[in-house]
Amino acid sequence: MIMPEALNPWSSSQAIDTRRLFENFGIEPIDPLLDLLPEVPGFMRRGIIVGHRDYRPIALAIRDHRPFHVLTGFMPSGHPHLGHLLVMREVVWHVSQGGRGMITIADREAHAVRGLSWEDCDRFGREYLTVLFALGYRGEAYFQSKNNALKDLAFEAATRVNFSELQAIYGFESETTLAHAMSVITQVADILYPQVAGGPAPTIVPVGIDQDPHIRLTRDVANGLRYFLVEDRGDHISVRAKNAPEGGIRAVTQALPGSQAYEGHVDVRGMTYGAVSEIVREVERDLGGFGFFTPSATYHTFMPGLIGGKMSSSIPDSSFGFSEPVASVRKKVMRAVTGGRTTLEEQQRLGGDPDRCTVYELNRFHMCDSDSGLAEIRQKCLAGEITCGACKKETAERVLAFLAEFKERMDEVEHLADEV
Ligand code: TRP
Ligand code: SF4
C-alpha cells in the first residue's frame, strides 16, 4: 500500500484533501455532533477541526458529566512554537469540560526518529510543558523514557502488531530501525495509558491529521487486547470470547442474569447493549484484562507558515516561539504572506483574499477570540477598506500583547514543568 503523503506522520508535506479523507479513511466531519456540546469552542466553530473518529462518546460524556480522558503528545525535537498552540488549547478545553488530562513528551520518538540527544529531549520537553501549563493545563504529564508502566504497556501492545502491518501502515522497510518501530508502539501505549492509569473510560486524542495512522493502529490494538467482543444482534446481545482466559465465558454468564451460554459465546436478551458492555468490561477487568474503550480522535488542519508553505521549527521565519524577542516577532508578522493585491488601487477596488492570507489565518486560529471581530477583519479585507500594512500592524500588536502576558504566565508556571 502506498501511503498518501499527508497521512505519513514523518513526512514534510501537509497538503490535505479533506473530502478524500472522509471518503477513503473513515474520518467523519465533526459538525453533526456539535449540537451535543454545551459550549462549542472556536476551533470547532471555525472549521479548524476538520474531522473525527468516534467523537460521539466524548460529546456525550461532556454533556452528561461522565468521566473521560484527554491525551495528546509532543515530540520534543525543537522549541515549541505557534504551530503547537492549537492542540494544546484543545487539551486545555477538554479538561475544562471535565476530561482527565494526560500529556506525553515523546522523547523516545525524538531520539529514535530525529536523533536528538536525551539532554535535548529533556530541555525541549520542559519547554513544551511550560507552554502547556501557561495555557492553563492542569493534569498529568510524563516523559516516555521515564515511564515504566508505559513501557510495559507498549510491550503488551506489541503482542498485537506484526511487521507486515507496520510496513502497510507506515511504509516501513527492512532498513527501518527497531527503535523507530518501538517509538510507534510506545505511541500506541501512550494513547491507551490513561485507561491503565485512571481506569477505562472514553479517551479523546486531539491530533493533526498526519497522526491518523497511529490512531487507527491503536484502535486495532485496543480491540485486539479485549477478552470479549460484545455485539448487538437486533433481538439479542452476543458476547464472544476472543482472548479470554479459562473460565471467561462462565464468568460472563454468571454476571449476566438470564443469559444463555454456548460454546465460546453468550446470548443476552432484555438488556441494552450499553448495560451488557459495562458488565462485560468489569468481568474482563476482574479476570486481569484491560477492558479498553476504543480511543477517539479529532483531527485539525495545520496553520500555514507565515511565509507560506509548512510551519516548522526547521524554517525559522515560518513561525515564532514564545520567548522570542519582540522585534523579531514583529518583523515576522510584518513580512508574512498575505492575500493582498499588488497595488493600493487594486486593493481598494477588488479587496483582499483572506482565505489565502497567513495573517488572516493567524487571527482565525489564535489572535482573535471574538467571532464578530474576526468577521469584521474579513469584511474589511474583502471590501478593500484596509491595507495589508495596516492589517498586519494591528495583528502584530495583538500578537505582542498576547506574548507579553504569556511570558509572565510561563515564568509563573515553570516550576510545574520541573515537577514532571
Ligand atoms: N508522534 C507525535 C508527534 O510527532 C507525538 C506523540 C507521541 C503523540 N505520542 C502521542 C501524539 C500520543 C498524540 C498521542 O508529534
Ligand atoms: Fe490579509 Fe489583512 Fe491583507 Fe486581508 S487585509 S489580505 S486579511 S493582511
Coordinates of C-alpha atoms and ligand atoms in Angstrom, one line a residue:
M1 CA 0.0 0.0 0.0
I2 CA 1.3 3.5 -0.8
M3 CA 1.0 6.0 2.0
P4 CA -0.7 9.2 0.9
E5 CA 1.9 11.9 1.9
A6 CA -0.5 13.8 4.2
L7 CA -1.0 10.7 6.2
N8 CA 2.6 9.9 6.8
P9 CA 3.5 11.1 10.3
W10 CA 7.1 11.7 9.4
S11 CA 6.5 13.4 6.0
S12 CA 7.2 17.1 5.5
S13 CA 4.1 17.7 3.3
Q14 CA 0.9 18.9 4.8
A15 CA -1.4 19.1 1.8
I16 CA -4.7 17.6 2.7
D17 CA -7.7 16.7 0.6
T18 CA -10.4 16.6 3.3
R19 CA -13.0 15.0 1.1
R20 CA -10.7 12.1 0.3
L21 CA -10.0 11.7 4.0
F22 CA -13.7 11.4 4.7
E23 CA -14.4 9.0 1.8
N24 CA -11.3 6.8 1.9
F25 CA -10.2 6.7 5.5
G26 CA -13.4 6.7 7.5
I27 CA -12.8 10.0 9.2
E28 CA -16.1 11.8 9.8
P29 CA -17.0 15.5 9.7
I30 CA -17.5 16.9 13.2
D31 CA -20.4 19.3 12.6
P32 CA -23.3 16.9 13.2
L33 CA -22.0 16.3 16.7
L34 CA -21.6 20.0 17.8
D35 CA -25.3 20.2 18.9
L36 CA -24.5 17.7 21.7
L37 CA -21.9 20.1 23.3
P38 CA -23.0 22.6 26.0
E39 CA -20.4 25.0 24.6
V40 CA -18.7 24.9 21.2
P41 CA -15.1 26.1 21.2
G42 CA -13.8 28.4 18.5
F43 CA -11.6 25.8 16.9
M44 CA -14.7 23.7 16.2
R45 CA -16.9 26.7 15.2
R46 CA -14.3 27.9 12.8
G47 CA -13.7 24.7 10.9
I48 CA -10.1 24.2 12.3
I49 CA -11.0 20.7 13.4
V50 CA -11.9 19.0 10.2
G51 CA -12.9 15.6 11.4
H52 CA -13.1 12.9 14.0
R53 CA -13.3 9.2 14.8
D54 CA -15.8 8.3 17.4
Y55 CA -16.2 11.7 19.0
R56 CA -19.8 10.9 20.0
P57 CA -18.9 9.1 23.3
I58 CA -16.8 12.1 24.2
A59 CA -19.5 14.6 23.4
L60 CA -22.0 12.5 25.4
A61 CA -19.6 12.3 28.4
I62 CA -19.2 16.1 28.3
R63 CA -22.9 16.6 28.1
D64 CA -23.8 14.1 30.8
H65 CA -20.8 14.9 33.1
R66 CA -19.4 11.4 32.9
P67 CA -15.7 10.6 33.1
F68 CA -13.4 10.7 30.1
H69 CA -9.7 11.1 29.4
V70 CA -8.0 13.5 27.1
L71 CA -4.4 12.8 25.9
T72 CA -2.0 14.1 23.4
G73 CA 1.7 14.1 22.8
F74 CA 4.6 16.3 21.7
M75 CA 7.8 15.2 20.1
P76 CA 10.5 17.4 21.8
S77 CA 12.6 17.8 18.6
G78 CA 12.8 21.7 18.9
H79 CA 11.4 24.7 20.7
P80 CA 7.6 24.8 20.9
H81 CA 6.1 27.4 18.6
L82 CA 2.9 28.9 17.3
G83 CA 2.1 25.7 15.4
H84 CA 1.7 23.8 18.7
L85 CA -0.7 26.2 20.3
L86 CA -3.9 24.7 18.8
V87 CA -3.6 21.2 20.0
M88 CA -2.6 22.5 23.4
R89 CA -5.7 24.6 23.5
E90 CA -7.8 21.6 22.5
V91 CA -6.5 19.6 25.5
V92 CA -7.0 22.5 27.9
W93 CA -10.6 22.9 26.6
H94 CA -11.4 19.2 27.1
V95 CA -10.0 19.4 30.6
S96 CA -12.3 22.4 31.3
Q97 CA -15.2 20.2 30.1
G98 CA -14.5 17.5 32.6
G99 CA -11.8 15.4 31.0
R100 CA -8.8 14.0 32.9
G101 CA -5.7 15.3 31.2
M102 CA -2.6 13.4 30.3
I103 CA 0.3 14.7 28.3
T104 CA 3.1 12.6 26.9
I105 CA 6.5 14.0 25.9
A106 CA 7.6 11.7 23.1
D107 CA 11.3 11.7 23.8
R108 CA 11.6 8.1 22.6
E109 CA 10.3 9.2 19.2
A110 CA 12.6 12.3 19.1
H111 CA 15.6 10.2 20.0
A112 CA 14.8 7.3 17.6
V113 CA 13.5 9.2 14.6
R114 CA 15.1 12.6 14.8
G115 CA 18.3 11.6 16.5
L116 CA 18.1 14.1 19.4
S117 CA 20.2 13.5 22.5
W118 CA 18.3 12.7 25.7
E119 CA 19.5 16.0 27.2
D120 CA 18.0 18.0 24.3
C121 CA 14.8 16.0 24.6
D122 CA 14.6 16.9 28.3
R123 CA 15.2 20.6 27.7
F124 CA 12.7 20.9 24.9
G125 CA 10.2 18.7 26.7
R126 CA 10.2 21.1 29.7
E127 CA 9.6 24.0 27.3
Y128 CA 6.5 22.3 25.9
L129 CA 5.2 21.6 29.4
T130 CA 5.8 25.2 30.5
V131 CA 3.8 26.5 27.5
L132 CA 1.0 24.0 28.3
F133 CA 0.8 24.9 32.0
A134 CA 0.9 28.6 31.0
L135 CA -2.2 28.0 28.8
G136 CA -3.9 26.7 31.9
Y137 CA -3.3 23.0 31.5
R138 CA -3.8 21.1 34.8
G139 CA -3.4 17.4 34.7
E140 CA -0.8 14.7 34.5
A141 CA 2.3 14.6 32.2
Y142 CA 5.2 12.3 31.7
F143 CA 8.3 11.7 29.5
Q144 CA 8.0 8.3 27.6
S145 CA 11.5 7.3 28.5
K146 CA 10.9 7.7 32.3
N147 CA 7.5 5.9 32.5
N148 CA 8.0 2.2 33.2
A149 CA 4.3 1.3 33.3
L150 CA 4.0 2.8 29.8
K151 CA 6.9 0.7 28.6
D152 CA 5.2 -2.5 30.0
L153 CA 2.0 -1.5 28.2
A154 CA 4.0 -0.9 25.0
F155 CA 5.3 -4.5 25.3
E156 CA 1.8 -5.8 25.8
A157 CA 0.6 -3.8 22.8
A158 CA 3.4 -5.2 20.7
T159 CA 1.9 -8.7 21.1
R160 CA -0.8 -7.5 18.7
V161 CA 1.3 -5.9 15.9
N162 CA 3.5 -7.6 13.3
F163 CA 6.0 -6.3 10.8
S164 CA 3.7 -6.5 7.8
E165 CA 1.2 -4.2 9.5
L166 CA 4.0 -1.7 10.2
Q167 CA 5.0 -2.0 6.6
A168 CA 1.5 -1.5 5.3
I169 CA 0.6 1.4 7.7
Y170 CA 3.9 3.4 7.7
G171 CA 5.8 2.1 4.7
F172 CA 8.5 0.7 7.0
E173 CA 11.2 -1.2 5.1
S174 CA 13.9 -3.7 6.1
E175 CA 16.3 -0.7 6.8
T176 CA 13.9 0.8 9.3
T177 CA 15.4 0.7 12.8
L178 CA 13.9 -1.3 15.6
A179 CA 13.9 1.8 17.7
H180 CA 11.6 3.6 15.2
A181 CA 9.2 0.7 15.4
M182 CA 9.5 0.8 19.2
S183 CA 8.6 4.5 19.2
V184 CA 5.5 3.7 17.2
I185 CA 4.4 1.0 19.7
T186 CA 5.2 3.5 22.5
Q187 CA 2.8 6.0 21.0
V188 CA 0.1 3.2 20.8
A189 CA 0.8 2.7 24.5
D190 CA 0.6 6.5 25.2
I191 CA -2.9 6.6 23.8
L192 CA -4.0 3.6 25.9
Y193 CA -2.1 4.6 29.0
P194 CA -4.8 7.0 30.5
Q195 CA -7.1 4.0 30.8
V196 CA -4.5 2.0 32.6
A197 CA -3.5 4.8 35.0
G198 CA -7.0 6.1 35.6
G199 CA -9.4 3.3 34.7
P200 CA -11.3 2.5 31.5
A201 CA -13.2 5.5 30.0
P202 CA -13.7 7.0 26.6
T203 CA -10.4 8.8 25.6
I204 CA -10.1 11.7 23.2
V205 CA -6.8 12.2 21.4
P206 CA -6.7 15.6 19.6
V207 CA -4.1 15.4 16.9
G208 CA -3.1 16.8 13.5
I209 CA -4.4 14.8 10.6
D210 CA -0.9 13.3 9.9
Q211 CA -1.2 11.3 13.1
D212 CA -4.2 9.3 11.9
P213 CA -2.2 6.1 11.1
H214 CA -1.2 5.9 14.8
I215 CA -4.8 6.3 15.8
R216 CA -6.0 3.6 13.5
L217 CA -3.3 1.2 14.7
T218 CA -4.1 2.0 18.4
R219 CA -7.8 1.4 17.8
D220 CA -7.0 -2.1 16.4
V221 CA -4.6 -2.9 19.3
A222 CA -7.2 -1.7 21.8
N223 CA -9.8 -4.1 20.3
G224 CA -7.1 -6.8 19.9
L225 CA -6.4 -6.7 23.7
R226 CA -10.0 -7.1 24.7
Y227 CA -11.0 -10.5 26.1
F228 CA -14.6 -10.2 24.9
L229 CA -16.5 -8.9 21.8
V230 CA -19.9 -7.5 22.5
E231 CA -22.2 -7.3 19.5
D232 CA -25.8 -6.0 19.0
R233 CA -27.7 -8.7 17.0
G234 CA -31.0 -6.9 16.9
D235 CA -33.1 -9.2 19.1
H236 CA -30.3 -10.1 21.5
I237 CA -26.8 -9.1 22.5
S238 CA -24.0 -11.6 21.8
V239 CA -20.8 -11.8 23.9
R240 CA -18.0 -13.7 22.4
A241 CA -14.7 -14.7 24.0
K242 CA -11.7 -13.7 22.0
N243 CA -8.6 -14.0 24.1
A244 CA -10.4 -14.7 27.3
P245 CA -8.6 -16.9 29.9
E246 CA -10.1 -20.2 31.1
G247 CA -13.5 -19.7 32.7
G248 CA -14.1 -16.4 30.9
I249 CA -17.4 -17.4 29.4
R250 CA -18.6 -18.9 32.7
A251 CA -17.8 -15.6 34.5
V252 CA -19.7 -13.6 31.9
T253 CA -22.7 -15.9 32.1
Q254 CA -22.8 -15.6 35.9
A255 CA -22.6 -11.8 35.7
L256 CA -25.5 -11.5 33.2
P257 CA -28.7 -12.8 34.7
G258 CA -30.9 -14.7 32.3
S259 CA -28.1 -15.1 29.7
Q260 CA -27.7 -18.3 27.7
A261 CA -24.2 -19.8 27.4
Y262 CA -23.0 -21.6 24.3
E263 CA -19.6 -22.9 23.2
G264 CA -17.4 -19.7 23.1
H265 CA -20.3 -17.2 23.3
V266 CA -23.2 -16.0 25.5
D267 CA -26.5 -14.6 24.3
V268 CA -28.3 -12.0 26.4
R269 CA -31.9 -10.8 26.0
G270 CA -33.7 -8.0 27.7
M271 CA -30.7 -5.8 28.3
T272 CA -29.3 -2.9 26.4
Y273 CA -26.0 -3.0 24.5
G274 CA -24.6 -0.4 26.8
A275 CA -25.5 -2.2 30.0
V276 CA -24.1 -5.5 28.7
S277 CA -20.9 -3.8 27.6
E278 CA -20.3 -2.3 31.0
I279 CA -20.8 -5.6 32.9
V280 CA -18.6 -7.5 30.4
R281 CA -15.9 -4.8 30.8
E282 CA -16.0 -5.3 34.6
V283 CA -15.7 -9.1 34.3
E284 CA -12.8 -8.6 31.9
R285 CA -11.0 -6.3 34.5
D286 CA -11.7 -8.9 37.3
L287 CA -10.1 -11.6 35.1
G288 CA -7.0 -9.4 34.7
G289 CA -7.8 -7.7 31.3
F290 CA -7.6 -4.1 30.4
G291 CA -11.3 -3.5 29.3
F292 CA -10.3 -0.7 27.0
F293 CA -12.7 1.7 25.4
T294 CA -11.6 2.2 21.7
P295 CA -9.9 5.6 21.7
S296 CA -11.4 8.5 19.8
A297 CA -9.7 11.3 17.9
T298 CA -10.3 14.7 16.5
Y299 CA -8.2 15.9 13.5
H300 CA -7.2 19.5 12.9
T301 CA -5.8 21.2 9.9
F302 CA -2.4 23.0 10.2
M303 CA -1.9 26.7 10.2
P304 CA 0.2 27.6 7.2
G305 CA 3.7 29.0 7.8
L306 CA 3.9 32.8 7.9
I307 CA 5.9 32.8 4.7
G308 CA 3.6 30.3 3.1
G309 CA 4.2 26.5 2.9
K310 CA 4.7 24.5 6.0
M311 CA 5.0 25.8 9.5
S312 CA 8.0 24.1 11.1
S313 CA 10.7 24.7 13.7
S314 CA 13.3 24.0 10.9
I315 CA 12.0 27.0 9.0
P316 CA 12.5 29.9 11.5
D317 CA 10.6 32.5 9.5
S318 CA 7.5 30.3 9.2
S319 CA 6.6 30.7 12.9
F320 CA 7.7 32.3 16.2
G321 CA 8.5 30.9 19.6
F322 CA 7.1 32.0 22.9
S323 CA 10.2 33.6 24.2
E324 CA 11.3 35.3 21.0
P325 CA 12.3 39.0 21.1
V326 CA 9.6 41.5 20.3
A327 CA 11.4 43.0 17.3
S328 CA 11.9 39.5 15.7
V329 CA 8.2 38.6 16.2
R330 CA 7.0 41.9 14.8
K331 CA 9.3 41.6 11.8
K332 CA 7.9 38.1 11.1
V333 CA 4.3 39.2 11.2
M334 CA 5.0 42.3 9.1
R335 CA 6.7 40.1 6.5
A336 CA 4.0 37.5 6.4
V337 CA 2.5 36.4 3.1
T338 CA -0.9 38.0 2.7
G339 CA -3.8 37.7 0.3
G340 CA -3.5 41.3 -0.7
R341 CA -3.3 42.9 -4.2
T342 CA -0.1 44.2 -5.7
T343 CA -1.2 47.9 -5.7
L344 CA -3.2 50.0 -3.4
E345 CA -5.6 50.9 -6.1
E346 CA -6.3 47.3 -6.8
Q347 CA -6.7 46.5 -3.1
Q348 CA -9.3 49.2 -2.8
R349 CA -11.2 48.2 -5.9
L350 CA -11.1 44.4 -5.6
G351 CA -10.4 43.8 -1.9
G352 CA -8.0 41.2 -0.5
D353 CA -8.3 37.5 -0.2
P354 CA -8.4 36.4 3.5
D355 CA -8.6 32.7 2.5
R356 CA -5.1 32.9 1.1
C357 CA -3.7 35.1 3.8
T358 CA -1.4 33.9 6.7
V359 CA -2.2 37.0 8.7
Y360 CA -5.9 36.2 8.5
E361 CA -5.1 32.6 9.5
L362 CA -3.2 33.8 12.5
N363 CA -6.3 35.7 13.6
R364 CA -8.6 32.8 12.8
F365 CA -6.5 30.3 14.7
H366 CA -5.4 32.3 17.7
M367 CA -5.3 36.0 17.8
C368 CA -9.0 37.0 17.6
D369 CA -11.3 35.2 20.1
S370 CA -14.4 37.1 19.2
D371 CA -16.3 35.8 16.1
S372 CA -17.6 39.3 15.4
G373 CA -14.1 40.7 15.5
L374 CA -12.9 38.1 13.0
A375 CA -15.9 38.7 10.8
E376 CA -15.0 42.4 10.8
I377 CA -11.4 41.7 9.7
R378 CA -12.8 39.5 6.9
Q379 CA -15.4 42.0 5.8
K380 CA -12.9 45.0 5.7
C381 CA -10.4 42.9 3.8
L382 CA -13.0 41.7 1.2
A383 CA -14.3 45.3 0.8
G384 CA -10.9 46.7 0.3
E385 CA -11.4 49.0 3.3
I386 CA -8.0 48.2 4.9
T387 CA -4.5 47.9 3.5
C388 CA -2.4 44.8 4.3
G389 CA 0.1 47.0 6.0
A390 CA -2.4 48.3 8.5
C391 CA -4.0 44.9 9.0
K392 CA -0.6 43.4 9.7
K393 CA 0.2 46.1 12.2
E394 CA -3.0 45.6 14.1
T395 CA -2.3 41.8 14.1
A396 CA 1.3 42.3 15.3
E397 CA 0.1 44.4 18.2
R398 CA -2.4 41.7 19.2
V399 CA 0.4 39.0 18.9
L400 CA 2.8 41.1 21.0
A401 CA 0.2 41.8 23.7
F402 CA -0.5 38.1 23.9
L403 CA 3.1 37.2 24.1
A404 CA 3.9 39.8 26.8
E405 CA 1.2 38.4 29.0
F406 CA 2.0 34.8 28.1
K407 CA 5.7 35.2 29.1
E408 CA 4.7 36.3 32.5
R409 CA 2.5 33.3 32.9
M410 CA 5.3 31.0 31.7
D411 CA 7.6 32.3 34.4
E412 CA 4.9 31.7 37.0
V413 CA 4.4 28.0 36.0
E414 CA 7.9 27.0 35.1
H415 CA 8.2 25.1 38.4
L416 CA 5.3 22.9 37.4
A417 CA 7.3 21.6 34.4
D418 CA 10.2 20.8 36.7
E419 CA 7.9 18.7 38.9
V420 CA 7.1 16.3 36.0
Ligands
TRP1 N1 4.0 11.4 17.2 C1 3.6 12.7 17.8 C2 4.3 13.8 17.0 O1 5.0 13.6 16.1 C3 3.9 12.8 19.2 C4 3.1 11.8 20.1 C5 3.6 10.8 20.8 C6 1.7 11.7 20.3 N2 2.7 10.1 21.5 C7 1.5 10.6 21.2 C8 0.6 12.4 19.8 C9 0.2 10.3 21.6 C10 -0.7 12.0 20.2 C11 -0.8 11.0 21.1 O2 4.0 15.0 17.3
SF4_2 FE1 -4.7 39.5 4.8 FE2 -5.4 41.7 6.2 FE3 -4.4 41.9 3.7 FE4 -6.8 40.9 4.0 S1 -6.1 43.0 4.5 S2 -5.2 40.1 2.7 S3 -6.6 39.8 5.9 S4 -3.4 41.1 5.6

